[in-house]
Coordinates of N, CA, C and O and ligand atoms in Angstrom, one line a residue:
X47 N 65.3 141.5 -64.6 CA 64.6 140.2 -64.4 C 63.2 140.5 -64.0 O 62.9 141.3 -63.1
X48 N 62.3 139.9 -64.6 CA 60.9 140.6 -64.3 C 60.3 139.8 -63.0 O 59.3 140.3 -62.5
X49 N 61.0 138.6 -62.3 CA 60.7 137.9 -61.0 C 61.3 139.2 -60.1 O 60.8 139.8 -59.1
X50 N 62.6 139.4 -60.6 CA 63.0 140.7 -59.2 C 62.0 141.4 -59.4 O 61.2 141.5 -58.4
X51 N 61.7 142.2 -60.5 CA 60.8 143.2 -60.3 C 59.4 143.5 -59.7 O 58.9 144.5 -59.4
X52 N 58.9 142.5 -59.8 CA 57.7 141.7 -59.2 C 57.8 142.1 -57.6 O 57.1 142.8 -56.9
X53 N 59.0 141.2 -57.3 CA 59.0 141.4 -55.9 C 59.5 142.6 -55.3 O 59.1 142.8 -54.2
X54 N 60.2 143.4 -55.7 CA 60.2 144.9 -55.6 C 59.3 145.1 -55.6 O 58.7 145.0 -54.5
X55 N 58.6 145.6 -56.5 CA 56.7 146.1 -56.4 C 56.5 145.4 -55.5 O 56.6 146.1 -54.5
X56 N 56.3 144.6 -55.3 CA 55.4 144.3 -53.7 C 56.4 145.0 -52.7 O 55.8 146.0 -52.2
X57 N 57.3 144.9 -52.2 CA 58.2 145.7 -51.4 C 57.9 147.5 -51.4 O 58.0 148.4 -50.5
X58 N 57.6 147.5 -52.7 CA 57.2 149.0 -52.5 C 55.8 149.2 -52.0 O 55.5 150.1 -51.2
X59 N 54.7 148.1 -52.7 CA 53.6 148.3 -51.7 C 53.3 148.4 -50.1 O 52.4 148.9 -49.4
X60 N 54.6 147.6 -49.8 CA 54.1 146.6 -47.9 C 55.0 148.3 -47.8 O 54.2 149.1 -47.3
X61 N 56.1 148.8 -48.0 CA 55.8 150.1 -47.2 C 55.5 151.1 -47.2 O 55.5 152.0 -46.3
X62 N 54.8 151.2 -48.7 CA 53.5 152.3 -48.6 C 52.5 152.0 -47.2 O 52.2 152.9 -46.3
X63 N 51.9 150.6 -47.1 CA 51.2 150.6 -46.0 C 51.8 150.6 -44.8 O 51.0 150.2 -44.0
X64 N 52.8 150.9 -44.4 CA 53.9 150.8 -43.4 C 54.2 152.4 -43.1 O 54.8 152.8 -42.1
X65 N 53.8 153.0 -44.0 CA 53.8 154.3 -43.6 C 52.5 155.0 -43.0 O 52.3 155.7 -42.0
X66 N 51.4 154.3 -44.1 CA 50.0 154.5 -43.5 C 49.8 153.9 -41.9 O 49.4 154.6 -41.0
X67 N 50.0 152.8 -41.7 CA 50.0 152.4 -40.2 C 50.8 153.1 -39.1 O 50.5 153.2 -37.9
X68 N 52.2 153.7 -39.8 CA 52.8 154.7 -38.9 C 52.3 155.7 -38.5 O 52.7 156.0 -37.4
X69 N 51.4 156.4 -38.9 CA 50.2 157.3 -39.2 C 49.3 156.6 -37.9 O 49.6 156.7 -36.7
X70 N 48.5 155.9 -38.4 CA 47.3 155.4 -38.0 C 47.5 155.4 -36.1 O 46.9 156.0 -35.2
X71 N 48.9 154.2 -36.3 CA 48.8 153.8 -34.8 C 48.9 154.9 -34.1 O 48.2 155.1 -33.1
X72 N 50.0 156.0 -34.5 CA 50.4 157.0 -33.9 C 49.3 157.7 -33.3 O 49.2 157.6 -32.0
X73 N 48.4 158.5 -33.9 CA 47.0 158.9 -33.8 C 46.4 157.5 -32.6 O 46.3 157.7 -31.4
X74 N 46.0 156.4 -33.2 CA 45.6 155.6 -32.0 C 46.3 155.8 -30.4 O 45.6 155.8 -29.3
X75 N 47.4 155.9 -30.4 CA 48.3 156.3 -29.0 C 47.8 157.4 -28.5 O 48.0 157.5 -27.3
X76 N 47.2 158.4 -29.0 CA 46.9 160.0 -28.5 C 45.8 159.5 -27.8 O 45.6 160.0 -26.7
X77 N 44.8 158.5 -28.4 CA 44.0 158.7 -28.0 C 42.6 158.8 -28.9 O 41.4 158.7 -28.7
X78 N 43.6 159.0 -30.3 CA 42.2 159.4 -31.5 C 41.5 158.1 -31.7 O 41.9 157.0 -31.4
X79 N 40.1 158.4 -32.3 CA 39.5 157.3 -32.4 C 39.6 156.3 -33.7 O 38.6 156.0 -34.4
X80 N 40.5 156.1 -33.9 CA 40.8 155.5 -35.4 C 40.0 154.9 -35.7 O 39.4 154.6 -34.6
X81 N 39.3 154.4 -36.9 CA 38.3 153.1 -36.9 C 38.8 151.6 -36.7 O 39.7 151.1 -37.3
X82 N 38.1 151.0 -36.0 CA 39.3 149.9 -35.7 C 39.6 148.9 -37.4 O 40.6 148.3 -37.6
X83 N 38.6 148.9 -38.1 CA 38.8 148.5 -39.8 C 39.9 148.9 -40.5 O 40.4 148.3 -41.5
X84 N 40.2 150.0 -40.1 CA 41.8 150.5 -40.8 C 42.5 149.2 -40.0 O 42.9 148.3 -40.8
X85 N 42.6 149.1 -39.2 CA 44.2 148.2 -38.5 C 43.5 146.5 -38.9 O 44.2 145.5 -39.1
X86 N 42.3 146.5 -39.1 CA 42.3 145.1 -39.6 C 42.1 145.3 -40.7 O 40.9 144.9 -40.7
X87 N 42.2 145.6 -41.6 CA 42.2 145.9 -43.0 C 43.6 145.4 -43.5 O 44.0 144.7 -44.4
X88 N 44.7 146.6 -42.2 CA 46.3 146.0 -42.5 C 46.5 144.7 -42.1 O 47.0 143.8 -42.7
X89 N 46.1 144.7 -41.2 CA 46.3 142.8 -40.9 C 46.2 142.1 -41.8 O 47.1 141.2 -42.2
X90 N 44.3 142.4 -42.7 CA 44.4 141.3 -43.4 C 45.2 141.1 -44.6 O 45.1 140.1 -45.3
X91 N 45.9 142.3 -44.9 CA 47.1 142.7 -46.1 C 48.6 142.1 -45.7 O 49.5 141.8 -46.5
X92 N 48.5 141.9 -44.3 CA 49.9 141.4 -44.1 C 49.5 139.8 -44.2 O 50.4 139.2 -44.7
X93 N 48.8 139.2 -43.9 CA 48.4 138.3 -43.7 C 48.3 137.4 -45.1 O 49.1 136.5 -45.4
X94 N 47.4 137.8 -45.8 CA 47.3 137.2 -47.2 C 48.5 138.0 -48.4 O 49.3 137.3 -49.1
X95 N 48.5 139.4 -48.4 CA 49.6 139.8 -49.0 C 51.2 139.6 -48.9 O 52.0 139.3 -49.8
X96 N 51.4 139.8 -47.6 CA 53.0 139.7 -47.4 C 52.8 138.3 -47.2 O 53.0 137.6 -48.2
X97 N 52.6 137.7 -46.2 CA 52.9 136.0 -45.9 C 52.3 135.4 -46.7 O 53.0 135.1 -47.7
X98 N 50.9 135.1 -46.7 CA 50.7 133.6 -47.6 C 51.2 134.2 -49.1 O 51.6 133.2 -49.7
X99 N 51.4 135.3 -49.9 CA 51.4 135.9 -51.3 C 52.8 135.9 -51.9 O 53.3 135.2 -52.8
X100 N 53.4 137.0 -50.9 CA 54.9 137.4 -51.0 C 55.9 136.6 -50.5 O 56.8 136.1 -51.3
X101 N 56.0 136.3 -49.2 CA 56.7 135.0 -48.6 C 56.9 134.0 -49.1 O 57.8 133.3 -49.2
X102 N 55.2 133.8 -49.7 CA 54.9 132.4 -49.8 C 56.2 132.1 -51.5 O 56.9 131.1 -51.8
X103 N 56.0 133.5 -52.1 CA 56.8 133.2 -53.7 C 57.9 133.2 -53.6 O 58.5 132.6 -54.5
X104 N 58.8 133.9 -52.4 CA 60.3 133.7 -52.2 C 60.5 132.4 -51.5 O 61.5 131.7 -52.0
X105 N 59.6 131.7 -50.1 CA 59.6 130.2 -49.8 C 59.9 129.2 -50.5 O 60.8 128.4 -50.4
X106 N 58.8 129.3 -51.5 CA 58.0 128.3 -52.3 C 59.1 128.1 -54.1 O 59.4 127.1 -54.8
X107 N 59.4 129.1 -54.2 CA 60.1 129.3 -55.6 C 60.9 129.6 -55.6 O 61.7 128.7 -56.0
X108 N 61.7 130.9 -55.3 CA 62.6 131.6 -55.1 C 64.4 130.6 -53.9 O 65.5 130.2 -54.2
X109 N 63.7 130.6 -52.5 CA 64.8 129.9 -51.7 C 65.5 128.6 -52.2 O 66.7 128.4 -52.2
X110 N 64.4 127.6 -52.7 CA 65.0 126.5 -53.3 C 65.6 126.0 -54.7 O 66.1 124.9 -55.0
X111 N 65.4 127.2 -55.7 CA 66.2 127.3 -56.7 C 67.6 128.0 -56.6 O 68.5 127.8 -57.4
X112 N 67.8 128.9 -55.4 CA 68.6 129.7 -55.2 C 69.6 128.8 -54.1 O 70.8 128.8 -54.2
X113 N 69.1 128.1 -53.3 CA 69.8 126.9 -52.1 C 71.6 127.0 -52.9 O 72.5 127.8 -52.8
X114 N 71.1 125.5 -53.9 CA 72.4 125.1 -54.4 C 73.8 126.3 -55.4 O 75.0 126.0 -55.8
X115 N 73.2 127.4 -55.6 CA 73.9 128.0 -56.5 C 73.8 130.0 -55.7 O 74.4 130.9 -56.3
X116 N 72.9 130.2 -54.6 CA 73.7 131.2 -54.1 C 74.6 131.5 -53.3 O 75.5 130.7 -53.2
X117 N 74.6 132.7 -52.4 CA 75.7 132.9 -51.5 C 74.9 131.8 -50.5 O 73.7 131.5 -50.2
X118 N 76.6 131.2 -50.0 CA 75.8 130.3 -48.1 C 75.4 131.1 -47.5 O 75.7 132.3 -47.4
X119 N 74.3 130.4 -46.8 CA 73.6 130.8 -45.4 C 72.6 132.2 -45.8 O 72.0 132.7 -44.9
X120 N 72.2 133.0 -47.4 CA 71.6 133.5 -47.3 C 70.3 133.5 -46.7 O 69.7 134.1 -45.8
X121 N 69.8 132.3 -47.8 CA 68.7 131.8 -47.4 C 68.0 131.1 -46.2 O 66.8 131.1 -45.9
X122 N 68.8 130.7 -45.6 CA 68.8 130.3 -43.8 C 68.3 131.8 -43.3 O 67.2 131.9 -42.8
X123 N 69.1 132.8 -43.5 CA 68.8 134.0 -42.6 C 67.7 134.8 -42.9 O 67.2 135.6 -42.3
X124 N 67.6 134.3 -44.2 CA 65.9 135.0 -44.5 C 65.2 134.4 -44.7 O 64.4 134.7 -45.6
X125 N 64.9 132.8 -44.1 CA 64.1 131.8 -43.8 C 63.4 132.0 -42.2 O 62.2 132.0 -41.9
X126 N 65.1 132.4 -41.4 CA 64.7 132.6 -40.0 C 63.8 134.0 -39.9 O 62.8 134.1 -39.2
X127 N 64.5 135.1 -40.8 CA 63.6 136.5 -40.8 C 62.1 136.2 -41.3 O 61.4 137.2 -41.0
X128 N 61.4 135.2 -41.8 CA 60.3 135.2 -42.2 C 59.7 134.0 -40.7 O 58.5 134.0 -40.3
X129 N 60.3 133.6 -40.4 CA 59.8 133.3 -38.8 C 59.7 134.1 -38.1 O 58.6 134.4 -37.5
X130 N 60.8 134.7 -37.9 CA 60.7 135.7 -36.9 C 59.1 137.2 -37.4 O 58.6 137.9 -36.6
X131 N 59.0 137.2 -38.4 CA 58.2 137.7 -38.9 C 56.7 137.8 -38.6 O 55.9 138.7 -38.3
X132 N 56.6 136.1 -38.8 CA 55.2 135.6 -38.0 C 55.1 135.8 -37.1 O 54.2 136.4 -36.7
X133 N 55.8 135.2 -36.4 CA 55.6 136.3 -34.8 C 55.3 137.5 -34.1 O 54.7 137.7 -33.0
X134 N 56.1 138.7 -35.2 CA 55.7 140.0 -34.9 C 54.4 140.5 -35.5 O 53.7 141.3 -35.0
X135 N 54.1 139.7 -36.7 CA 52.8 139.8 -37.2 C 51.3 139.2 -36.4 O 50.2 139.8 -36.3
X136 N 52.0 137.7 -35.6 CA 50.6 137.5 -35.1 C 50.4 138.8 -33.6 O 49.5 139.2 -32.9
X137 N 51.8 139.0 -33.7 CA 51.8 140.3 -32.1 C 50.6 141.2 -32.4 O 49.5 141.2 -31.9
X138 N 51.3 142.1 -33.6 CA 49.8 142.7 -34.3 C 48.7 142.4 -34.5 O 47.9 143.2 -34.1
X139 N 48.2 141.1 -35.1 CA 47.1 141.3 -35.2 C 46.2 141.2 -33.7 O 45.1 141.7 -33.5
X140 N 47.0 140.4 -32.8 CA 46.5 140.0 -31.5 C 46.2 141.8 -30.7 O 45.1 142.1 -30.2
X141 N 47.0 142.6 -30.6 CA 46.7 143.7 -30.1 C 45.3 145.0 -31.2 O 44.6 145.9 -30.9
X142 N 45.9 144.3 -32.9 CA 44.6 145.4 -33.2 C 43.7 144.7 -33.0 O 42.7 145.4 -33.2
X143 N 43.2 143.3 -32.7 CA 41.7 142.5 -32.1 C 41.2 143.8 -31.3 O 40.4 144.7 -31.3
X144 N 42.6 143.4 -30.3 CA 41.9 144.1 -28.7 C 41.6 145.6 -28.7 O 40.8 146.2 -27.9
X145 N 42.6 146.3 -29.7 CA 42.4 147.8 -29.6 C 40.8 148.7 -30.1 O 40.2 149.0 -31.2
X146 N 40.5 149.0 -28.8 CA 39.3 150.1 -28.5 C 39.8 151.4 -29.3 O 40.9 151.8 -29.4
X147 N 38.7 152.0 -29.8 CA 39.2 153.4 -30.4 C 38.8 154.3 -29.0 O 37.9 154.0 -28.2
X148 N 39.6 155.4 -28.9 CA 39.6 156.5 -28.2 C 40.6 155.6 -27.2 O 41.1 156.6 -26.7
X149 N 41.2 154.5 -26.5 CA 41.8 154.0 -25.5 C 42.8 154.0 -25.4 O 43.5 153.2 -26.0
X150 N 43.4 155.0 -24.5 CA 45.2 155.1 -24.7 C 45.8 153.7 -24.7 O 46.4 153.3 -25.6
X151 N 45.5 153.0 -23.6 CA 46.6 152.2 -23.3 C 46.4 151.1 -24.5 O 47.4 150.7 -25.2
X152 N 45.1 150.8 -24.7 CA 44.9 150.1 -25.8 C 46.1 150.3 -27.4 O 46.9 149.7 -28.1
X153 N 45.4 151.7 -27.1 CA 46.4 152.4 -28.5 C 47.9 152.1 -28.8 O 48.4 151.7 -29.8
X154 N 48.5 152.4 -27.2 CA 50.2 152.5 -27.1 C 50.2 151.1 -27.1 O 51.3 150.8 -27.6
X155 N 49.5 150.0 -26.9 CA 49.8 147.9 -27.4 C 50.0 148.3 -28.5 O 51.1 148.3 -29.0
X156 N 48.9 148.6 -29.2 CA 48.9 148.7 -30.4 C 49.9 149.2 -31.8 O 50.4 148.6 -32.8
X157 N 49.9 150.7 -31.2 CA 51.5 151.4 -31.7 C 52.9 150.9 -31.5 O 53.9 151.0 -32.3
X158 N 52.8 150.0 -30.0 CA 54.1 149.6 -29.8 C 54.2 148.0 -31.0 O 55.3 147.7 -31.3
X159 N 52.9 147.2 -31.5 CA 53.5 145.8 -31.9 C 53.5 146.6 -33.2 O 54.5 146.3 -33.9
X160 N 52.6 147.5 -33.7 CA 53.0 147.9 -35.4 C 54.4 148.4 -35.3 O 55.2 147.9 -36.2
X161 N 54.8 149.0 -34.6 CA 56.4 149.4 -35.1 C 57.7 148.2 -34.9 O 58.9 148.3 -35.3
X162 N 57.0 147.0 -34.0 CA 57.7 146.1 -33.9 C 57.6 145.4 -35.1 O 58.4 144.5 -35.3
X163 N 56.9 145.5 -35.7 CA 56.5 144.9 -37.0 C 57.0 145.4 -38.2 O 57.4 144.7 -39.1
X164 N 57.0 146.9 -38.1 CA 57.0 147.7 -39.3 C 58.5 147.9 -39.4 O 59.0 147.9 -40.5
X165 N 59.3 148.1 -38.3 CA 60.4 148.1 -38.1 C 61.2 146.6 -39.0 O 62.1 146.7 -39.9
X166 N 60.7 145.3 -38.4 CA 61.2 144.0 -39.2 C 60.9 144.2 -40.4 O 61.8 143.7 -41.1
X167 N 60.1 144.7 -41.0 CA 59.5 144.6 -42.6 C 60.4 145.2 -43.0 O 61.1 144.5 -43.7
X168 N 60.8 146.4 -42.8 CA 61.8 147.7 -43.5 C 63.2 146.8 -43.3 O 63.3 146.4 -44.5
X169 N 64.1 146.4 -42.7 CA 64.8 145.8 -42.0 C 64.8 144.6 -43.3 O 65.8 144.5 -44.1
X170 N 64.0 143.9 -43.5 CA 64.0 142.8 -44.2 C 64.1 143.1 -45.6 O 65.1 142.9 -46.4
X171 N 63.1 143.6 -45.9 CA 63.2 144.6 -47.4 C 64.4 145.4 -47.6 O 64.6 145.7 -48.8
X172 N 65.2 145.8 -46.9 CA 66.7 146.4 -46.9 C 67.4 145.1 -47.0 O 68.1 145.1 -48.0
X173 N 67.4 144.1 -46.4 CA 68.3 143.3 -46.7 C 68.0 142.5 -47.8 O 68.9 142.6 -48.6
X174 N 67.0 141.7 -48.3 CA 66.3 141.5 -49.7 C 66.9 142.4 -50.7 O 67.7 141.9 -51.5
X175 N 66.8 143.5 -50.9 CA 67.5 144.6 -51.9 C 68.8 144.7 -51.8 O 69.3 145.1 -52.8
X176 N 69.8 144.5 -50.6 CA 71.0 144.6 -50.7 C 71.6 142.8 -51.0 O 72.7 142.5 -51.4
X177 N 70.8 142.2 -50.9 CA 71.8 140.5 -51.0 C 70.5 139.7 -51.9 O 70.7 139.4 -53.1
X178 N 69.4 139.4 -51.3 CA 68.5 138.2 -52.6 C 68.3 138.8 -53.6 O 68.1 138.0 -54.5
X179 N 68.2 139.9 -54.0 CA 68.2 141.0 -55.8 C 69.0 140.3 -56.7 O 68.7 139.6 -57.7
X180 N 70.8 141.0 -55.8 CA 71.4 140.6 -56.6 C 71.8 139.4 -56.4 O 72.5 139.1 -57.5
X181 N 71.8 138.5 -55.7 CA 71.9 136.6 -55.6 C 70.9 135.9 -56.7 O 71.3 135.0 -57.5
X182 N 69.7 136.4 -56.7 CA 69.0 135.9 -57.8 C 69.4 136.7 -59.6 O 69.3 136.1 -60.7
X183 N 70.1 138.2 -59.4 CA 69.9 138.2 -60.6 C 71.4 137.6 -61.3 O 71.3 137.5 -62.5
X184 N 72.7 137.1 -60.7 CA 73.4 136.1 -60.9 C 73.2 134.9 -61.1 O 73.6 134.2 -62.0
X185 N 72.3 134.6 -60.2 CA 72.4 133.0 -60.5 C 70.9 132.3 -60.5 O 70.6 131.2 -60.0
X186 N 69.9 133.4 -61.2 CA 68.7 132.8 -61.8 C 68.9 133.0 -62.8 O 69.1 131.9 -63.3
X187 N 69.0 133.9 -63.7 CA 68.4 134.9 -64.6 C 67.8 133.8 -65.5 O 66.7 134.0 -66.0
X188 N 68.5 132.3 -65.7 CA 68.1 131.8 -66.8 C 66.8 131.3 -66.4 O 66.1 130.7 -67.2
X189 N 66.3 131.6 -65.2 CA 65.0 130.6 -64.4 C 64.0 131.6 -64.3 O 63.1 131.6 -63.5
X190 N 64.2 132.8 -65.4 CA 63.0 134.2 -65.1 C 61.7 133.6 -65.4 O 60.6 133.6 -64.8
X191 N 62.2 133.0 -66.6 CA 60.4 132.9 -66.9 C 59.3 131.7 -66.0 O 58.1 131.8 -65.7
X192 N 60.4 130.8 -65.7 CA 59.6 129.7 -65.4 C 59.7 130.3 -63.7 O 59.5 129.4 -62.9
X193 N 60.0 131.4 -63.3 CA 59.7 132.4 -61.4 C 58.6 132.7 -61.7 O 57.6 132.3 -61.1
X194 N 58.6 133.6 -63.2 CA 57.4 134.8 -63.5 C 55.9 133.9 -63.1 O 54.9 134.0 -62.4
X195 N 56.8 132.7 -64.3 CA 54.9 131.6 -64.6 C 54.9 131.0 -63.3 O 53.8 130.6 -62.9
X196 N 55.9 130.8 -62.6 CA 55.3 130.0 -60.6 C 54.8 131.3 -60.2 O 53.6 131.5 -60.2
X197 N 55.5 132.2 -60.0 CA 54.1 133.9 -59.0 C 53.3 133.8 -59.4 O 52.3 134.1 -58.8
X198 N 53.4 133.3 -61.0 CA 51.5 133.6 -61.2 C 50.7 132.8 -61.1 O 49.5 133.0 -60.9
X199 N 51.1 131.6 -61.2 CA 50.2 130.3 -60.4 C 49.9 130.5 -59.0 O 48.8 130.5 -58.5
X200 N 51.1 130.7 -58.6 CA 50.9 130.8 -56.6 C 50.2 131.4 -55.8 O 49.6 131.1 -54.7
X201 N 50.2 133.0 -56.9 CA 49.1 134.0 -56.6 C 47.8 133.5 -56.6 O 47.1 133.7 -55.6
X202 N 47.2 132.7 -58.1 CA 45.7 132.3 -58.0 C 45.5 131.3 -57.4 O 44.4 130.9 -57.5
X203 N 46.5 130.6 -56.8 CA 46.0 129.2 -55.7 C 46.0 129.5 -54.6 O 45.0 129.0 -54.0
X204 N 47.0 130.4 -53.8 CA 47.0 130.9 -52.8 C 46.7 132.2 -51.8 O 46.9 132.4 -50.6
X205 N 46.2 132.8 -53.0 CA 45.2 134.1 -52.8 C 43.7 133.7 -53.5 O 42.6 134.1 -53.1
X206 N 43.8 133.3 -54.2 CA 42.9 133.1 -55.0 C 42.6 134.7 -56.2 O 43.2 135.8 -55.9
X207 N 41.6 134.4 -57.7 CA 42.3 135.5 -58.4 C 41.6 136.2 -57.9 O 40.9 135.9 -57.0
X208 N 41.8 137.7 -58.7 CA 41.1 139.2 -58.0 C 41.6 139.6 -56.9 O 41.9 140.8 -56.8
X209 N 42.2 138.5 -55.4 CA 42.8 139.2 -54.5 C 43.7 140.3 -54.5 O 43.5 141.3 -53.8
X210 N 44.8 140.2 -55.4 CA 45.5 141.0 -55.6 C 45.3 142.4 -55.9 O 46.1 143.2 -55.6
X211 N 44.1 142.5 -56.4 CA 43.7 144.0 -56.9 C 42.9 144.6 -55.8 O 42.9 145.8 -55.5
X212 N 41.9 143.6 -54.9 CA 41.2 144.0 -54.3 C 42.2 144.8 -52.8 O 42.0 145.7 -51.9
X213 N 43.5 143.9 -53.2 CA 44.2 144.7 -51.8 C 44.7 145.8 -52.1 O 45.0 146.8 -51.3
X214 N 44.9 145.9 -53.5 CA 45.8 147.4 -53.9 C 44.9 148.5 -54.1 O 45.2 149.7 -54.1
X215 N 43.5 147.9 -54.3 CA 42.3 148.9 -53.8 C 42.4 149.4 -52.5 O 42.2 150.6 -52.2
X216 N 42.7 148.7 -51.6 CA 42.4 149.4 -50.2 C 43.8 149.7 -49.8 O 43.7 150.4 -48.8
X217 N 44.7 149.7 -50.1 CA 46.0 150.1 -50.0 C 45.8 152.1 -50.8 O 46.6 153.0 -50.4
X218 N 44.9 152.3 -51.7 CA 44.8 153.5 -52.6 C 43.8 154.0 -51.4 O 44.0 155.2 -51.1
X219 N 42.6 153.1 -50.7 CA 42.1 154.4 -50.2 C 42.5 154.6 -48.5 O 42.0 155.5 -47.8
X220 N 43.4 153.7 -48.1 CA 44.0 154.0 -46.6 C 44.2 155.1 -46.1 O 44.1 155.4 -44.8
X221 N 44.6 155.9 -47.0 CA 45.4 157.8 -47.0 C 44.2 158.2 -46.4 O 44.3 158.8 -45.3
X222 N 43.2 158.0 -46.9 CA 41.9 159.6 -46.8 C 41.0 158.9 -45.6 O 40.2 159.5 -44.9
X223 N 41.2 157.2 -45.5 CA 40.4 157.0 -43.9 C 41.1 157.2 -43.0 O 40.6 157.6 -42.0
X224 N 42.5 157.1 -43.2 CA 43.6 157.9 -41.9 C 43.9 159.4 -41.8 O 44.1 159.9 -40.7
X225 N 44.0 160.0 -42.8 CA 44.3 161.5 -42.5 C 43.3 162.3 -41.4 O 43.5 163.2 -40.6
X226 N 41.8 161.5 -41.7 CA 41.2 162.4 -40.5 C 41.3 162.9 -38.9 O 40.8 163.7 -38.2
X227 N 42.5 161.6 -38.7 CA 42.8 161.2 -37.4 C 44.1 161.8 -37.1 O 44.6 162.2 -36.0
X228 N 44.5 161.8 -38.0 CA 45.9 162.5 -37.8 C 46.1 163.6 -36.9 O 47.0 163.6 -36.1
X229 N 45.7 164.3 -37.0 CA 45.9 165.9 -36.3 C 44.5 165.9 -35.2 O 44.2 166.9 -34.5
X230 N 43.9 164.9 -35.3 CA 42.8 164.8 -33.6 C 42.9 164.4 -32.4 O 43.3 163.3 -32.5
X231 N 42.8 164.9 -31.2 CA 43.3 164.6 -30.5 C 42.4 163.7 -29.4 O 41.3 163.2 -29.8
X232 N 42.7 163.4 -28.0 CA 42.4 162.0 -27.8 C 40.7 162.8 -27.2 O 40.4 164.0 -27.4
X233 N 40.1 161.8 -26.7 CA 38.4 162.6 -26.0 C 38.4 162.2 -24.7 O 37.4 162.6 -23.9
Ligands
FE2_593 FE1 61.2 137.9 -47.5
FE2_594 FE1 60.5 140.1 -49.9

């Protein structure tokens, strides 16, 4: 089904950057001076990418064609995980505002809300792949095209167009502004 696959690909994006931020903060806790544009860079990827983009297409399209004809209570529980979500998300962005480069304690806020975060994301996308996969590919498949043509409406109303590429641009160059930090230690 090319709607699952869609949202796979994005699942495979959010933890490419979920690895990069594992990186990042980690180095921020030592002490390194990360640039503070890396961590709002991820913010604004979780922000417009994962929630208003990705959420928004399983919310918006996905939960309520699936309501009457999947398993009970899926959707309830990954209604509540996308609440609970926002919360760990606004945690993040609220501590990378505050986080100083070179500032331990700053750093360890910081490292501690990305892994509270990064941790739910992985967690969620494990369960998405083990139960809404295969719930949609039973009891959508006949509704592929008219998922495919809502993601791609949703995307240019609610990102607006170009967004999408411009995040997967900075998602390509995250690697080479974090590796410098990696192996530095605090000042
Ligand atoms: Fe989700
Ligand atoms: Fe998802």
């Amino acid at each position: 089904m090319q709607a699952t696959d869609t949202l796979r690909n994005e699942h495979l994006g959010v933890l490419t950057v979920l690895d990069h931020l594992d990186r990042a903060a980690a180095a921020a806790e030592r002490g390194a001076r990360v640039p503070t544009d890396v961590f709002a860079d991820i913010q604004e990827f979780f922000s417009v990418f994962v929630d208003r983009c990705h959420h928004g297409k399983e919310e918006l399209e996905v939960f309520p064609r699936l309501i009457p004809r999947g398993p009970a209570g899926l959707v309830q529980r990954l209604e509540a995980d996308h609440t609970r979500g926002r919360q760990l998300a606004a945690a993040y962005a609220s501590a990378a505002r505050a986080y100083d480069p070179g500032q331990v304690e700053a750093g360890r806020r910081l490292a501690a809300a990305a892994r509270d975060y990064a941790a739910f994301l992985r967690e969620h996308i494990a369960l998405e792949t083990e139960e809404l996969f295969p719930a949609m590919e039973s009891a959508l498949a006949p509704d592929d095209r008219a998922l495919s043509e809502a993601f791609e409406r949703l995307e240019v109303e609610r990102i607006g167009p170009g967004t999408h590429e411009r995040l997967h641009g900075m998602i390509d160059g995250l690697g080479p502004r974090i590796d410098p930090w990696t192996t530095a230690r605090g000042h």
